[in-house]
Coordinates of C-alpha atoms in Angstrom, one line a residue:
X8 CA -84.3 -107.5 -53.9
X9 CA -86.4 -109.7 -55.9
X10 CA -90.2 -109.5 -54.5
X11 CA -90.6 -113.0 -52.6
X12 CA -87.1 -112.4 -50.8
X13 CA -88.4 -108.4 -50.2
X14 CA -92.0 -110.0 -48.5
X15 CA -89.8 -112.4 -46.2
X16 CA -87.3 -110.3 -45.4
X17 CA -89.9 -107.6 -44.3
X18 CA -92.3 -110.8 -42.7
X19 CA -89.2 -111.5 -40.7
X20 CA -88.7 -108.0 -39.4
X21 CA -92.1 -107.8 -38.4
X22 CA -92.1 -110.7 -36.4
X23 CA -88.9 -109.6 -34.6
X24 CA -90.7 -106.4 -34.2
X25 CA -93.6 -108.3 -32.4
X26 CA -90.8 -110.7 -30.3
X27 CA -89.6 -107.1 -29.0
X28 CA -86.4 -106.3 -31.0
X29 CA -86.8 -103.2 -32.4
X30 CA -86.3 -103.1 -36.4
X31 CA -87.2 -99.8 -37.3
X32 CA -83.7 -98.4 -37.1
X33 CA -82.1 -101.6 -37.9
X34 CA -78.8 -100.0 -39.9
X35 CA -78.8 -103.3 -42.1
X36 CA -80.7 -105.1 -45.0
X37 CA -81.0 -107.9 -46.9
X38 CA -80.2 -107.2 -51.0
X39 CA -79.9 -109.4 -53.7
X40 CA -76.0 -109.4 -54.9
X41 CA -75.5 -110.4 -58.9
X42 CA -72.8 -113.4 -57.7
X43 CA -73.8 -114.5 -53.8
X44 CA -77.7 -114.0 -53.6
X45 CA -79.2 -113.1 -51.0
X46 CA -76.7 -110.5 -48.9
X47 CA -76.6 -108.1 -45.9
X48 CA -75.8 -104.3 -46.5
X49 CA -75.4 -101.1 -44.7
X50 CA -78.3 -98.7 -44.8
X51 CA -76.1 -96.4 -43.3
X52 CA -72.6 -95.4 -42.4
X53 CA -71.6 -97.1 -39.1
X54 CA -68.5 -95.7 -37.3
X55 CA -65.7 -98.3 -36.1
X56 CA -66.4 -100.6 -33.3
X57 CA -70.3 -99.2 -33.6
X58 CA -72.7 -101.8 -32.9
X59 CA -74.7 -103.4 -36.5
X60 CA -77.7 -105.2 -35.0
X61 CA -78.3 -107.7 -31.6
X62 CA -80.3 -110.6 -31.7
X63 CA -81.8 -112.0 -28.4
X64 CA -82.0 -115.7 -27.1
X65 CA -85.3 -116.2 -27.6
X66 CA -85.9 -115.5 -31.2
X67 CA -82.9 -117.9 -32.2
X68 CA -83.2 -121.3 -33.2
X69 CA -81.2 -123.8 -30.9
X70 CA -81.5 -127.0 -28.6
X71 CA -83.0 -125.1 -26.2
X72 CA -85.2 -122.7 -27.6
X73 CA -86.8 -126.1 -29.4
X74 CA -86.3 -128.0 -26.3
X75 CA -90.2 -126.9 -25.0
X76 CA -92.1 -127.7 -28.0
X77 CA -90.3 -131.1 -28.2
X78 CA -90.9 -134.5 -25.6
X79 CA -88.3 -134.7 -23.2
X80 CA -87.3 -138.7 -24.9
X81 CA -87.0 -137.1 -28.3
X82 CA -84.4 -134.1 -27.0
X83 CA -82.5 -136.1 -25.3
X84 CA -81.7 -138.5 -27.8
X85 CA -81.1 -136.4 -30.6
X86 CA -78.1 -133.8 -31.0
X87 CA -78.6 -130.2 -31.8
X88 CA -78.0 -130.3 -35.3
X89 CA -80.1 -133.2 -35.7
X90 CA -83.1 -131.1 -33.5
X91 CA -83.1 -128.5 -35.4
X92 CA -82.8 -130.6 -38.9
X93 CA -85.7 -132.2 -37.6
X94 CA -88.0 -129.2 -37.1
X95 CA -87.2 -127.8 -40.4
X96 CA -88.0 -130.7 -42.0
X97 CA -91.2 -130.7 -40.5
X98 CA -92.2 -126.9 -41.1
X99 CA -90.4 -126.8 -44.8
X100 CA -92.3 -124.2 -46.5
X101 CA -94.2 -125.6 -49.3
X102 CA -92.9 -124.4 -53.4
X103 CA -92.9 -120.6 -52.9
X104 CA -95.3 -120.3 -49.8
X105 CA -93.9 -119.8 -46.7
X106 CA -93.4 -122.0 -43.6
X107 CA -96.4 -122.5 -41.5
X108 CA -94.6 -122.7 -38.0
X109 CA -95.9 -120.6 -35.7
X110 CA -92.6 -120.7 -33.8
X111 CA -90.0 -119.6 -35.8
X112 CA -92.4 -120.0 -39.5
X113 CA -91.1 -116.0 -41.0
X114 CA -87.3 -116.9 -40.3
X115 CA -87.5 -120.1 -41.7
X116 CA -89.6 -118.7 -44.6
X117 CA -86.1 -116.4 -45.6
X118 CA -83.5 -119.4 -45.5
X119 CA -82.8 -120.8 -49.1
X120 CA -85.7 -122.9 -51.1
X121 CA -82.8 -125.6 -52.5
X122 CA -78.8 -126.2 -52.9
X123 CA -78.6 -127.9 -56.2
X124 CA -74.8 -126.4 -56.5
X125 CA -73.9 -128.1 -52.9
X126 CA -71.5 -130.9 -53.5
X127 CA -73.8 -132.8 -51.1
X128 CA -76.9 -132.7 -53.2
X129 CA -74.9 -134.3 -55.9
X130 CA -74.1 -137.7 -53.5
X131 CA -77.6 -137.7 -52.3
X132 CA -79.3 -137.2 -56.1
X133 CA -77.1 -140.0 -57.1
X134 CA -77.6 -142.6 -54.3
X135 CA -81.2 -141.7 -53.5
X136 CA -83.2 -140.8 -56.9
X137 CA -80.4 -142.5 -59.5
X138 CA -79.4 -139.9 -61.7
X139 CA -77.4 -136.8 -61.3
X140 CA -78.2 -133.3 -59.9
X141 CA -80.2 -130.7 -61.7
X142 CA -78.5 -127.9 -63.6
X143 CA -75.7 -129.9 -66.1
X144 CA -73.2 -130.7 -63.1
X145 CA -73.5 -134.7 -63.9
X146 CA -69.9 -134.4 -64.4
X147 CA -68.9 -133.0 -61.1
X148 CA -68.5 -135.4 -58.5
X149 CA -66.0 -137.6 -61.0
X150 CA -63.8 -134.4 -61.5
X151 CA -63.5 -133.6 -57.8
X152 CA -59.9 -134.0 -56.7
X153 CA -59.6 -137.4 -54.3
X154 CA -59.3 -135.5 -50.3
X155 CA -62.3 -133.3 -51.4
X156 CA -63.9 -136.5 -53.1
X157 CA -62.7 -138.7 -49.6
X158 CA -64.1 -135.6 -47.3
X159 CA -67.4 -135.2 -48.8
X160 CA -68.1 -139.2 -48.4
X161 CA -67.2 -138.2 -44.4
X162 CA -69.9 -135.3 -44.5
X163 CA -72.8 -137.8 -46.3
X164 CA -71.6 -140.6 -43.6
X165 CA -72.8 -137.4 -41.0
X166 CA -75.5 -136.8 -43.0
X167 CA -77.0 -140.2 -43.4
X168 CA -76.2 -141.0 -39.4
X169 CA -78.4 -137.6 -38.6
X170 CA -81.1 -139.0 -41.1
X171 CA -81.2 -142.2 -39.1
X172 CA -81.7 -141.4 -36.0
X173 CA -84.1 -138.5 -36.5
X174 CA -86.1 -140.9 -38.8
X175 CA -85.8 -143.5 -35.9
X176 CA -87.0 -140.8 -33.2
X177 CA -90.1 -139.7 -35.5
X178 CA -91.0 -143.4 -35.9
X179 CA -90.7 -144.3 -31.9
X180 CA -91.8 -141.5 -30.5
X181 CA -94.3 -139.3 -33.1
X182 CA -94.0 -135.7 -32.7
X183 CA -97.6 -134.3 -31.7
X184 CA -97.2 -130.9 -34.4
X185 CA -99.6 -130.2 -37.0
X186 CA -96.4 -130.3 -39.8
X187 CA -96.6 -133.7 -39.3
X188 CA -99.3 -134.2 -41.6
X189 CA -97.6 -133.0 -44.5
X190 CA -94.6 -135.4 -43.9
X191 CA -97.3 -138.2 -43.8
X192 CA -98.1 -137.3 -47.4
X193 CA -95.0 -138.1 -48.9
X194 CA -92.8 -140.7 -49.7
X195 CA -88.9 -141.8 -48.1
X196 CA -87.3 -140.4 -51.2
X197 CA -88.9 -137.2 -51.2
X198 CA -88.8 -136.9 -47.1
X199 CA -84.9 -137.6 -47.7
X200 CA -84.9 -134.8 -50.1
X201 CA -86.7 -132.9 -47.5
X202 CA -84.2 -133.9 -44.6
X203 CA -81.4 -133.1 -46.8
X204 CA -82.8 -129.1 -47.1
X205 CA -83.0 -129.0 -43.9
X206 CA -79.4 -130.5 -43.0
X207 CA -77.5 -128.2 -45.1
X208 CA -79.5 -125.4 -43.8
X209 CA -77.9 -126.3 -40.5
X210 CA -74.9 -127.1 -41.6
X211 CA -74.2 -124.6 -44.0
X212 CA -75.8 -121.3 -41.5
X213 CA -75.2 -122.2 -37.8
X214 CA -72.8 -120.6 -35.7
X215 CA -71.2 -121.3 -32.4
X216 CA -73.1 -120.2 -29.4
X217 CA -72.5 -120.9 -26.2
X218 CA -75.4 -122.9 -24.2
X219 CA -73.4 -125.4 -22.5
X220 CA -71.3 -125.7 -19.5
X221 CA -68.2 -126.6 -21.8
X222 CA -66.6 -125.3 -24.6
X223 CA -66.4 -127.6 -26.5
X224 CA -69.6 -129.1 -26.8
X225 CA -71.2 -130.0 -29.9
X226 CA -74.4 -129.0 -28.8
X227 CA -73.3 -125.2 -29.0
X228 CA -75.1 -124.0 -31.8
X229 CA -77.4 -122.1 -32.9
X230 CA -79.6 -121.1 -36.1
X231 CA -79.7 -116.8 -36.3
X232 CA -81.8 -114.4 -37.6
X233 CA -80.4 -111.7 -39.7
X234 CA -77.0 -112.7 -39.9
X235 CA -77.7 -115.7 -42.2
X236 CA -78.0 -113.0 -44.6
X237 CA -74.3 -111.9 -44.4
X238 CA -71.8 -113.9 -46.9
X239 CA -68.2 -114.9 -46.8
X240 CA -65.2 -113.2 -47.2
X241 CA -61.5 -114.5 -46.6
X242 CA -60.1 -110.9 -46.5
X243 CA -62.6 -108.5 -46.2
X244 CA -64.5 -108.9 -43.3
X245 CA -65.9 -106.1 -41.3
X246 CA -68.2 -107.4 -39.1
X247 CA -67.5 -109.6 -35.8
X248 CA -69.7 -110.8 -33.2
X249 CA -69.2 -109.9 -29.4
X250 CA -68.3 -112.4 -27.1
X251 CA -71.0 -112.6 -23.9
X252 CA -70.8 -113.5 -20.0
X253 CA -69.9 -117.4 -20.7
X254 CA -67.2 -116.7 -23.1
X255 CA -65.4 -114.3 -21.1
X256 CA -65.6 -116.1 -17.7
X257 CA -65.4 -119.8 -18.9
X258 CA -67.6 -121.0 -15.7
X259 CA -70.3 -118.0 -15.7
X260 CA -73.7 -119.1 -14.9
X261 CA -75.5 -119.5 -18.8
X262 CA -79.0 -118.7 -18.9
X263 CA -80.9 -121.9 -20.4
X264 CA -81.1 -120.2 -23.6
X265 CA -78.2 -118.2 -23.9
X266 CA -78.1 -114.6 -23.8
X267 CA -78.0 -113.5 -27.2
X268 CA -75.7 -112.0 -29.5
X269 CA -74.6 -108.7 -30.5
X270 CA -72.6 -108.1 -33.6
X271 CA -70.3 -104.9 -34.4
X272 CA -68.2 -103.8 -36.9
X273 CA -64.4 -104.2 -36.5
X274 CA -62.9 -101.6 -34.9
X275 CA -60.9 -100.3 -37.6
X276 CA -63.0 -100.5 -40.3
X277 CA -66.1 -97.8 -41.4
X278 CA -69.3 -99.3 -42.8
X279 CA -70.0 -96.7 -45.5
X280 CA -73.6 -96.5 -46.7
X281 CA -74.4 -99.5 -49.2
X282 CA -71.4 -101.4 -48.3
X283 CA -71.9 -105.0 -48.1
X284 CA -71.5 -106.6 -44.4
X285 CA -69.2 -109.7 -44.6
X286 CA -68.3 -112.4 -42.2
X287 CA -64.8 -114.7 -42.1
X288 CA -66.8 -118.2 -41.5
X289 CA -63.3 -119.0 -40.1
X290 CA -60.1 -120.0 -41.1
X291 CA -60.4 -122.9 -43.8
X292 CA -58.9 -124.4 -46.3
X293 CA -60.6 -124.4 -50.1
X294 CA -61.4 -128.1 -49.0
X295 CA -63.5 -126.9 -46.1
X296 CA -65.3 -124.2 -48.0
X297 CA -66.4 -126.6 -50.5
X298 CA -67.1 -129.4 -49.0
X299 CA -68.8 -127.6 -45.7
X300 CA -70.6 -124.7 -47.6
X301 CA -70.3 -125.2 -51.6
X302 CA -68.2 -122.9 -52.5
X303 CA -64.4 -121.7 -52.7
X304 CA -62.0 -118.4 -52.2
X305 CA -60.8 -117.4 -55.5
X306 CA -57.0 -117.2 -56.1
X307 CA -56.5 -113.7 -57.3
X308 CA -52.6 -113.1 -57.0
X309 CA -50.7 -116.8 -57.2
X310 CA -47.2 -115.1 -57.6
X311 CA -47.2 -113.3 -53.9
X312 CA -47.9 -117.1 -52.9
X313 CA -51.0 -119.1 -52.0
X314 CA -52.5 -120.2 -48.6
X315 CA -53.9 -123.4 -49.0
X316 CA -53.3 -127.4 -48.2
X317 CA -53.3 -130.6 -50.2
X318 CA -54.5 -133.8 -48.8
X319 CA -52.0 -137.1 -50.2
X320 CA -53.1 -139.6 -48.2
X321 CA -54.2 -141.2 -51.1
X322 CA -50.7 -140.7 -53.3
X323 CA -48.4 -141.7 -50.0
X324 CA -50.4 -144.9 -49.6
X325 CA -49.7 -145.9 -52.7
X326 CA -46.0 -145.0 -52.2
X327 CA -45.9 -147.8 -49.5
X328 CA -45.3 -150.6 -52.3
X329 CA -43.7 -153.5 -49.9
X330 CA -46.7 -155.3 -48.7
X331 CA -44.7 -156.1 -45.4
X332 CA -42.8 -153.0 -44.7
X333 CA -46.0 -151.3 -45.8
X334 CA -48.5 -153.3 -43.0
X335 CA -45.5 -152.9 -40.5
X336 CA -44.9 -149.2 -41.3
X337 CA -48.9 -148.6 -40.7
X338 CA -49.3 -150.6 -37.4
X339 CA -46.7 -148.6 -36.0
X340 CA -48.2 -145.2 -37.1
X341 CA -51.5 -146.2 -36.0
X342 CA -50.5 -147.1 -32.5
X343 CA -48.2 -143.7 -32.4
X344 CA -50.9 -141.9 -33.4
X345 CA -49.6 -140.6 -36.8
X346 CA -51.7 -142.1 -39.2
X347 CA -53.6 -140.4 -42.2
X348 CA -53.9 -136.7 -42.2
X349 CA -51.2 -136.0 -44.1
X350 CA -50.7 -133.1 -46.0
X351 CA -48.4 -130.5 -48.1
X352 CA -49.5 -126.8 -47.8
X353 CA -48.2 -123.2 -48.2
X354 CA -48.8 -119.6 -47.3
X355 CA -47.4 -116.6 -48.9
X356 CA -44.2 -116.7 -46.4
X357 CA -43.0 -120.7 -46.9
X358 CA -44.3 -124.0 -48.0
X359 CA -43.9 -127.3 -46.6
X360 CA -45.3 -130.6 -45.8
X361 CA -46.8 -131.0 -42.4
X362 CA -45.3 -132.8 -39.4
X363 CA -47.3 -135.7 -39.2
X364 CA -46.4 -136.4 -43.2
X365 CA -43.0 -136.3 -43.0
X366 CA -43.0 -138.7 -39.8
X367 CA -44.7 -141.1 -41.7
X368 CA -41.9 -140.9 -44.6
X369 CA -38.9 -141.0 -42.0
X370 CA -40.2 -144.4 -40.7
X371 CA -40.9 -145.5 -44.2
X372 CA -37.7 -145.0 -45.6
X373 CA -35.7 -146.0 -42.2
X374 CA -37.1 -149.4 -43.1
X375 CA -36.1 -149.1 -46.5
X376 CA -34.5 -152.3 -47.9
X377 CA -34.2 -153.9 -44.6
X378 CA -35.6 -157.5 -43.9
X379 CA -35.7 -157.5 -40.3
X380 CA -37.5 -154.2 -38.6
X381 CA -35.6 -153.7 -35.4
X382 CA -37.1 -152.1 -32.4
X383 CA -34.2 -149.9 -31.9
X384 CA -35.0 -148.9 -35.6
X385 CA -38.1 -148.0 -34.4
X386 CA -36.8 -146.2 -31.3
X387 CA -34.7 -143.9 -33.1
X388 CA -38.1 -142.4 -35.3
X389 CA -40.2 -142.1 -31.9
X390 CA -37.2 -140.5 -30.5
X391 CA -37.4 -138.0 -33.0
X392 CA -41.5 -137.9 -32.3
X393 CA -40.9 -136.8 -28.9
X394 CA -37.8 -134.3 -29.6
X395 CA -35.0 -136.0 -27.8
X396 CA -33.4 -135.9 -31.2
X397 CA -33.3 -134.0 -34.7
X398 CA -33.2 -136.7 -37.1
X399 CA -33.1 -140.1 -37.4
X400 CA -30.4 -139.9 -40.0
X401 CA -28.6 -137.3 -42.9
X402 CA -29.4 -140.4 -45.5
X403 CA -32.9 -140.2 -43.9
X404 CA -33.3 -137.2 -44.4
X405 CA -32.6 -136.9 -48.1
X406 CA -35.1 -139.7 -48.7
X407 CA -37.9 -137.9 -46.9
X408 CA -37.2 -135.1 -49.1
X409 CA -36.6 -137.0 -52.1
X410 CA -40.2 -139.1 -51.1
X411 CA -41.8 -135.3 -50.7
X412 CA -40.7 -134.4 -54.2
X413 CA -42.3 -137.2 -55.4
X414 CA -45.6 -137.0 -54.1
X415 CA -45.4 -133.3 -55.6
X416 CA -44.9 -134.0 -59.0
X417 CA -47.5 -136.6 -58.8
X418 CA -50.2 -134.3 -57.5
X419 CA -49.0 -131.4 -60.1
X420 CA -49.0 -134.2 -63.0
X421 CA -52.7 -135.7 -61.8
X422 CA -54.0 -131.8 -61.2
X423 CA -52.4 -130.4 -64.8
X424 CA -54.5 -133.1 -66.4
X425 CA -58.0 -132.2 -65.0
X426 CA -57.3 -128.4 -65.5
X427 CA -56.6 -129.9 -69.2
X428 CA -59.5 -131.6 -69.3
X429 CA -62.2 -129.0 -67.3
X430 CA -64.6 -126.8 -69.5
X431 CA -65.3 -124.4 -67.1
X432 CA -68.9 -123.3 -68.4
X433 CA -71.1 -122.8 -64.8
X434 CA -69.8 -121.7 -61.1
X435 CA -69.5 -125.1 -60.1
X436 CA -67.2 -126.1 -62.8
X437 CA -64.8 -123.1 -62.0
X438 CA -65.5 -124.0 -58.5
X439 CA -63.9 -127.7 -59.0
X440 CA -61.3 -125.9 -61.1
X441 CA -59.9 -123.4 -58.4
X442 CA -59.9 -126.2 -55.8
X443 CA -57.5 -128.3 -58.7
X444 CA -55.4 -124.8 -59.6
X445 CA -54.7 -124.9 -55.6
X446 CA -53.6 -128.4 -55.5
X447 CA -51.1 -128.0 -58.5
X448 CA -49.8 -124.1 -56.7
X449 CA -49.3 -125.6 -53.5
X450 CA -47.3 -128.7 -55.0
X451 CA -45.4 -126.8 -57.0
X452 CA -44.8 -124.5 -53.8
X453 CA -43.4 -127.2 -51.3
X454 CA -41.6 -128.7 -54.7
X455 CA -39.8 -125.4 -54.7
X456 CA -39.1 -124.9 -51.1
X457 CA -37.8 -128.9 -51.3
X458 CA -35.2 -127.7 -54.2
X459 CA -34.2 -125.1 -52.5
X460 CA -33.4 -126.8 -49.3
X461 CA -35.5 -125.5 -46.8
X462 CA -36.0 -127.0 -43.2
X463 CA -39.2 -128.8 -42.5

């Protein structure tokens, strides 16, 4: 481990030591890996089911472990991510020193300096200082394929919504903590710049935890020592957290700031000494990963099949050709509820194009060449919506697959052209590559599966 990450990484332990979690026989360590970084690994071998490290409330960073130092009109207007965007922002350690908070200063101190290779940095570069990224990638964001291009406009829409209304909430009601007089230094390009670290460091490290009453709330998140150390794996991970009081029970009483988490290796898995720890960040698609996080799963074996998805909003709108059928084709969608999201995916058992893409084909082509759009037309396809029948029609049918075929050779055609055309000289490029190899494997999968005459 290079020297600066070595100081922080012992800093940090040394402040959890003084916070009360013992460190001293912590069985895990941050290392610096030759591909990923910064990376968690064994200093010991750890049994199955054995328990890796635990991390108490009070030493994570989360709505309500910031809630104290905060006034009650600024917490309760902004969301968690924004909260904690907007207390990194203002305790952002300066070039290589570390972060002056007295709070939580040594963990932010060990969370990445910059994320020039996030796909978000790109937009923001572009919009904000007029010229591309750092680090040769000017290319990048006109090479993406259009659902990752249409996806990361989503995640900059997020981004610039959280920027506003932090901004907003600094500017009404001015936080009373001496970072502030750093951010007064500077000006709204570079405090973008600044926001931006501090939004992906949310975005790209936080993990569920349970704080509120429901589920499902947004607000159920929560920054954590330690573990932002451990990378990704898709296949490989041997590490899981356990789940406390609130998950178990649903409606257990939650302490206001949580009670912790506790993290064990699986239970049929052994941690040999040295071995990296990995985490599954969940189950997403390439588009996720890059989009979310910056990065993709490789495709090692194509020929046992590939799990991914492809996106074609884009190439079935522009199958809709008749202007009227078209408008009347989409008002009917939209008010079903079957609009957009369509995709064509596989896995190494089958391949197929989803349900909601194939409804919107069978009322395309039922209206096919007809001037006047009956209601029992219509009927007929919502019948098939709610199951009271198979199909609207054999003829139907063959259309819908025909229409499937189609928008698979267009994406293999558009995605053999940028492969063509990509140079793949840095980890972005072959980034940007794998998520175009995926597109053309998964097309050609459900093309396949479509010759071959397989139910969807």
């Amino acid at each position: 481990m290079e020297s600066a990450n070595a100081r922080r990484w012992e800093n940090m332990m040394a402040w959890l030591d003084s916070l009360g979690v013992a460190t001293s026989d912590l069985p895990v360590e941050c290392r610096r890996t030759p591909a990923s970084g910064n990376g968690l690994f064994s200093r010991r071998s750890c049994r199955p089911g054995s328990l890796l490290f635990s991390i108490p409330a009070k030493v994570m960073m989360n709505m309500m472990t910031l809630k104290p130092y905060y006034p009650p009109q600024t917490v309760k207007s902004l969301s968690a991510m924004q909260l904690i965007s907007m207390h990194l922002l203002i305790w952002r350690p300066e070039g290589d020193d570390d972060s002056k908070d007295v709070l939580f200063g040594p963990y932010i101190s060990t969370l990445p300096r910059e994320f020039s290779s996030h796909p978000l940095t790109w937009i923001v570069w572009s919009k904000y200082l007029g010229r591309p990224c750092t680090g040769g990638e000017d290319i990048s964001l006109q090479w993406l394929p259009p659902s990752i291009s249409t996806e990361l406009q989503r995640l900059y829409s997020r981004f610039l919504d959280d920027w506003c209304k932090v901004h907003s909430c600094m500017m009404q009601s001015p936080v009373s903590l001496d970072g502030m007089h750093r951010l007064a230094g500077i000006d709204q390009t570079e405090l973008v710049m600044d926001f931006l670290w501090a939004w992906l460091n949310v975005n790209t490290r936080c993990i569920f935890y349970r704080l509120k009453s429901s589920k499902s709330d947004p607000n159920n998140l929560t920054m954590c020592p330690v573990l932002d150390f451990a990378n990704h794996s898709p296949d490989k991970s041997n590490m899981h957290p356990s789940p406390n009081n609130a998950d178990i029970w649903n409606f257990a009483p939650i302490p206001s700031i949580g009670e912790g988490l506790r993290f064990f290796s699986k239970d049929d898995v052994t941690i040999e000494e040295n071995n990296e720890i990995l985490l599954k960040y969940g189950c997403h698609s390439n588009k996720t990963l890059f989009v979310e996080y910056g990065f993709v799963n490789e495709i090692h074996d194509a020929a046992v099949g590939i799990d991914g998805e492809v996106d074609v909003r884009d190439v079935v709108e522009k199958c809709f050709t008749d202007p009227h059928r078209s408008h009347v084709v989409k008002d009917v969608l939209e008010k079903e509820g079957y609009w957009g999201d369509w995709v064509i995916f596989s896995t190494p058992e089958y391949a197929r194009p989803s349900w909601r893409l194939t409804t919107a084909l069978r009322l395309y082509n039922l209206m096919s060449g007809k001037d006047d759009i009956e209601e029992s037309d219509i009927q007929i396809w919502r019948d098939v919506t709610l199951g009271k029948r198979e199909r609207v029609s054999e003829s139907n049918e063959r259309s819908c697959r025909e229409s499937i075929l189609h928008i698979c050779e267009v994406v293999m055609n558009r995605a053999q052209r940028r492969l063509d055309g990509l140079v793949t000289c840095s980890q972005v490029q072959q980034s940007i590559r794998t998520l175009w190899m995926e597109e053309l494997l998964v097309a050609q999968a459900v093309k396949d599966s479509m010759c071959r005459g397989d139910g969807f």
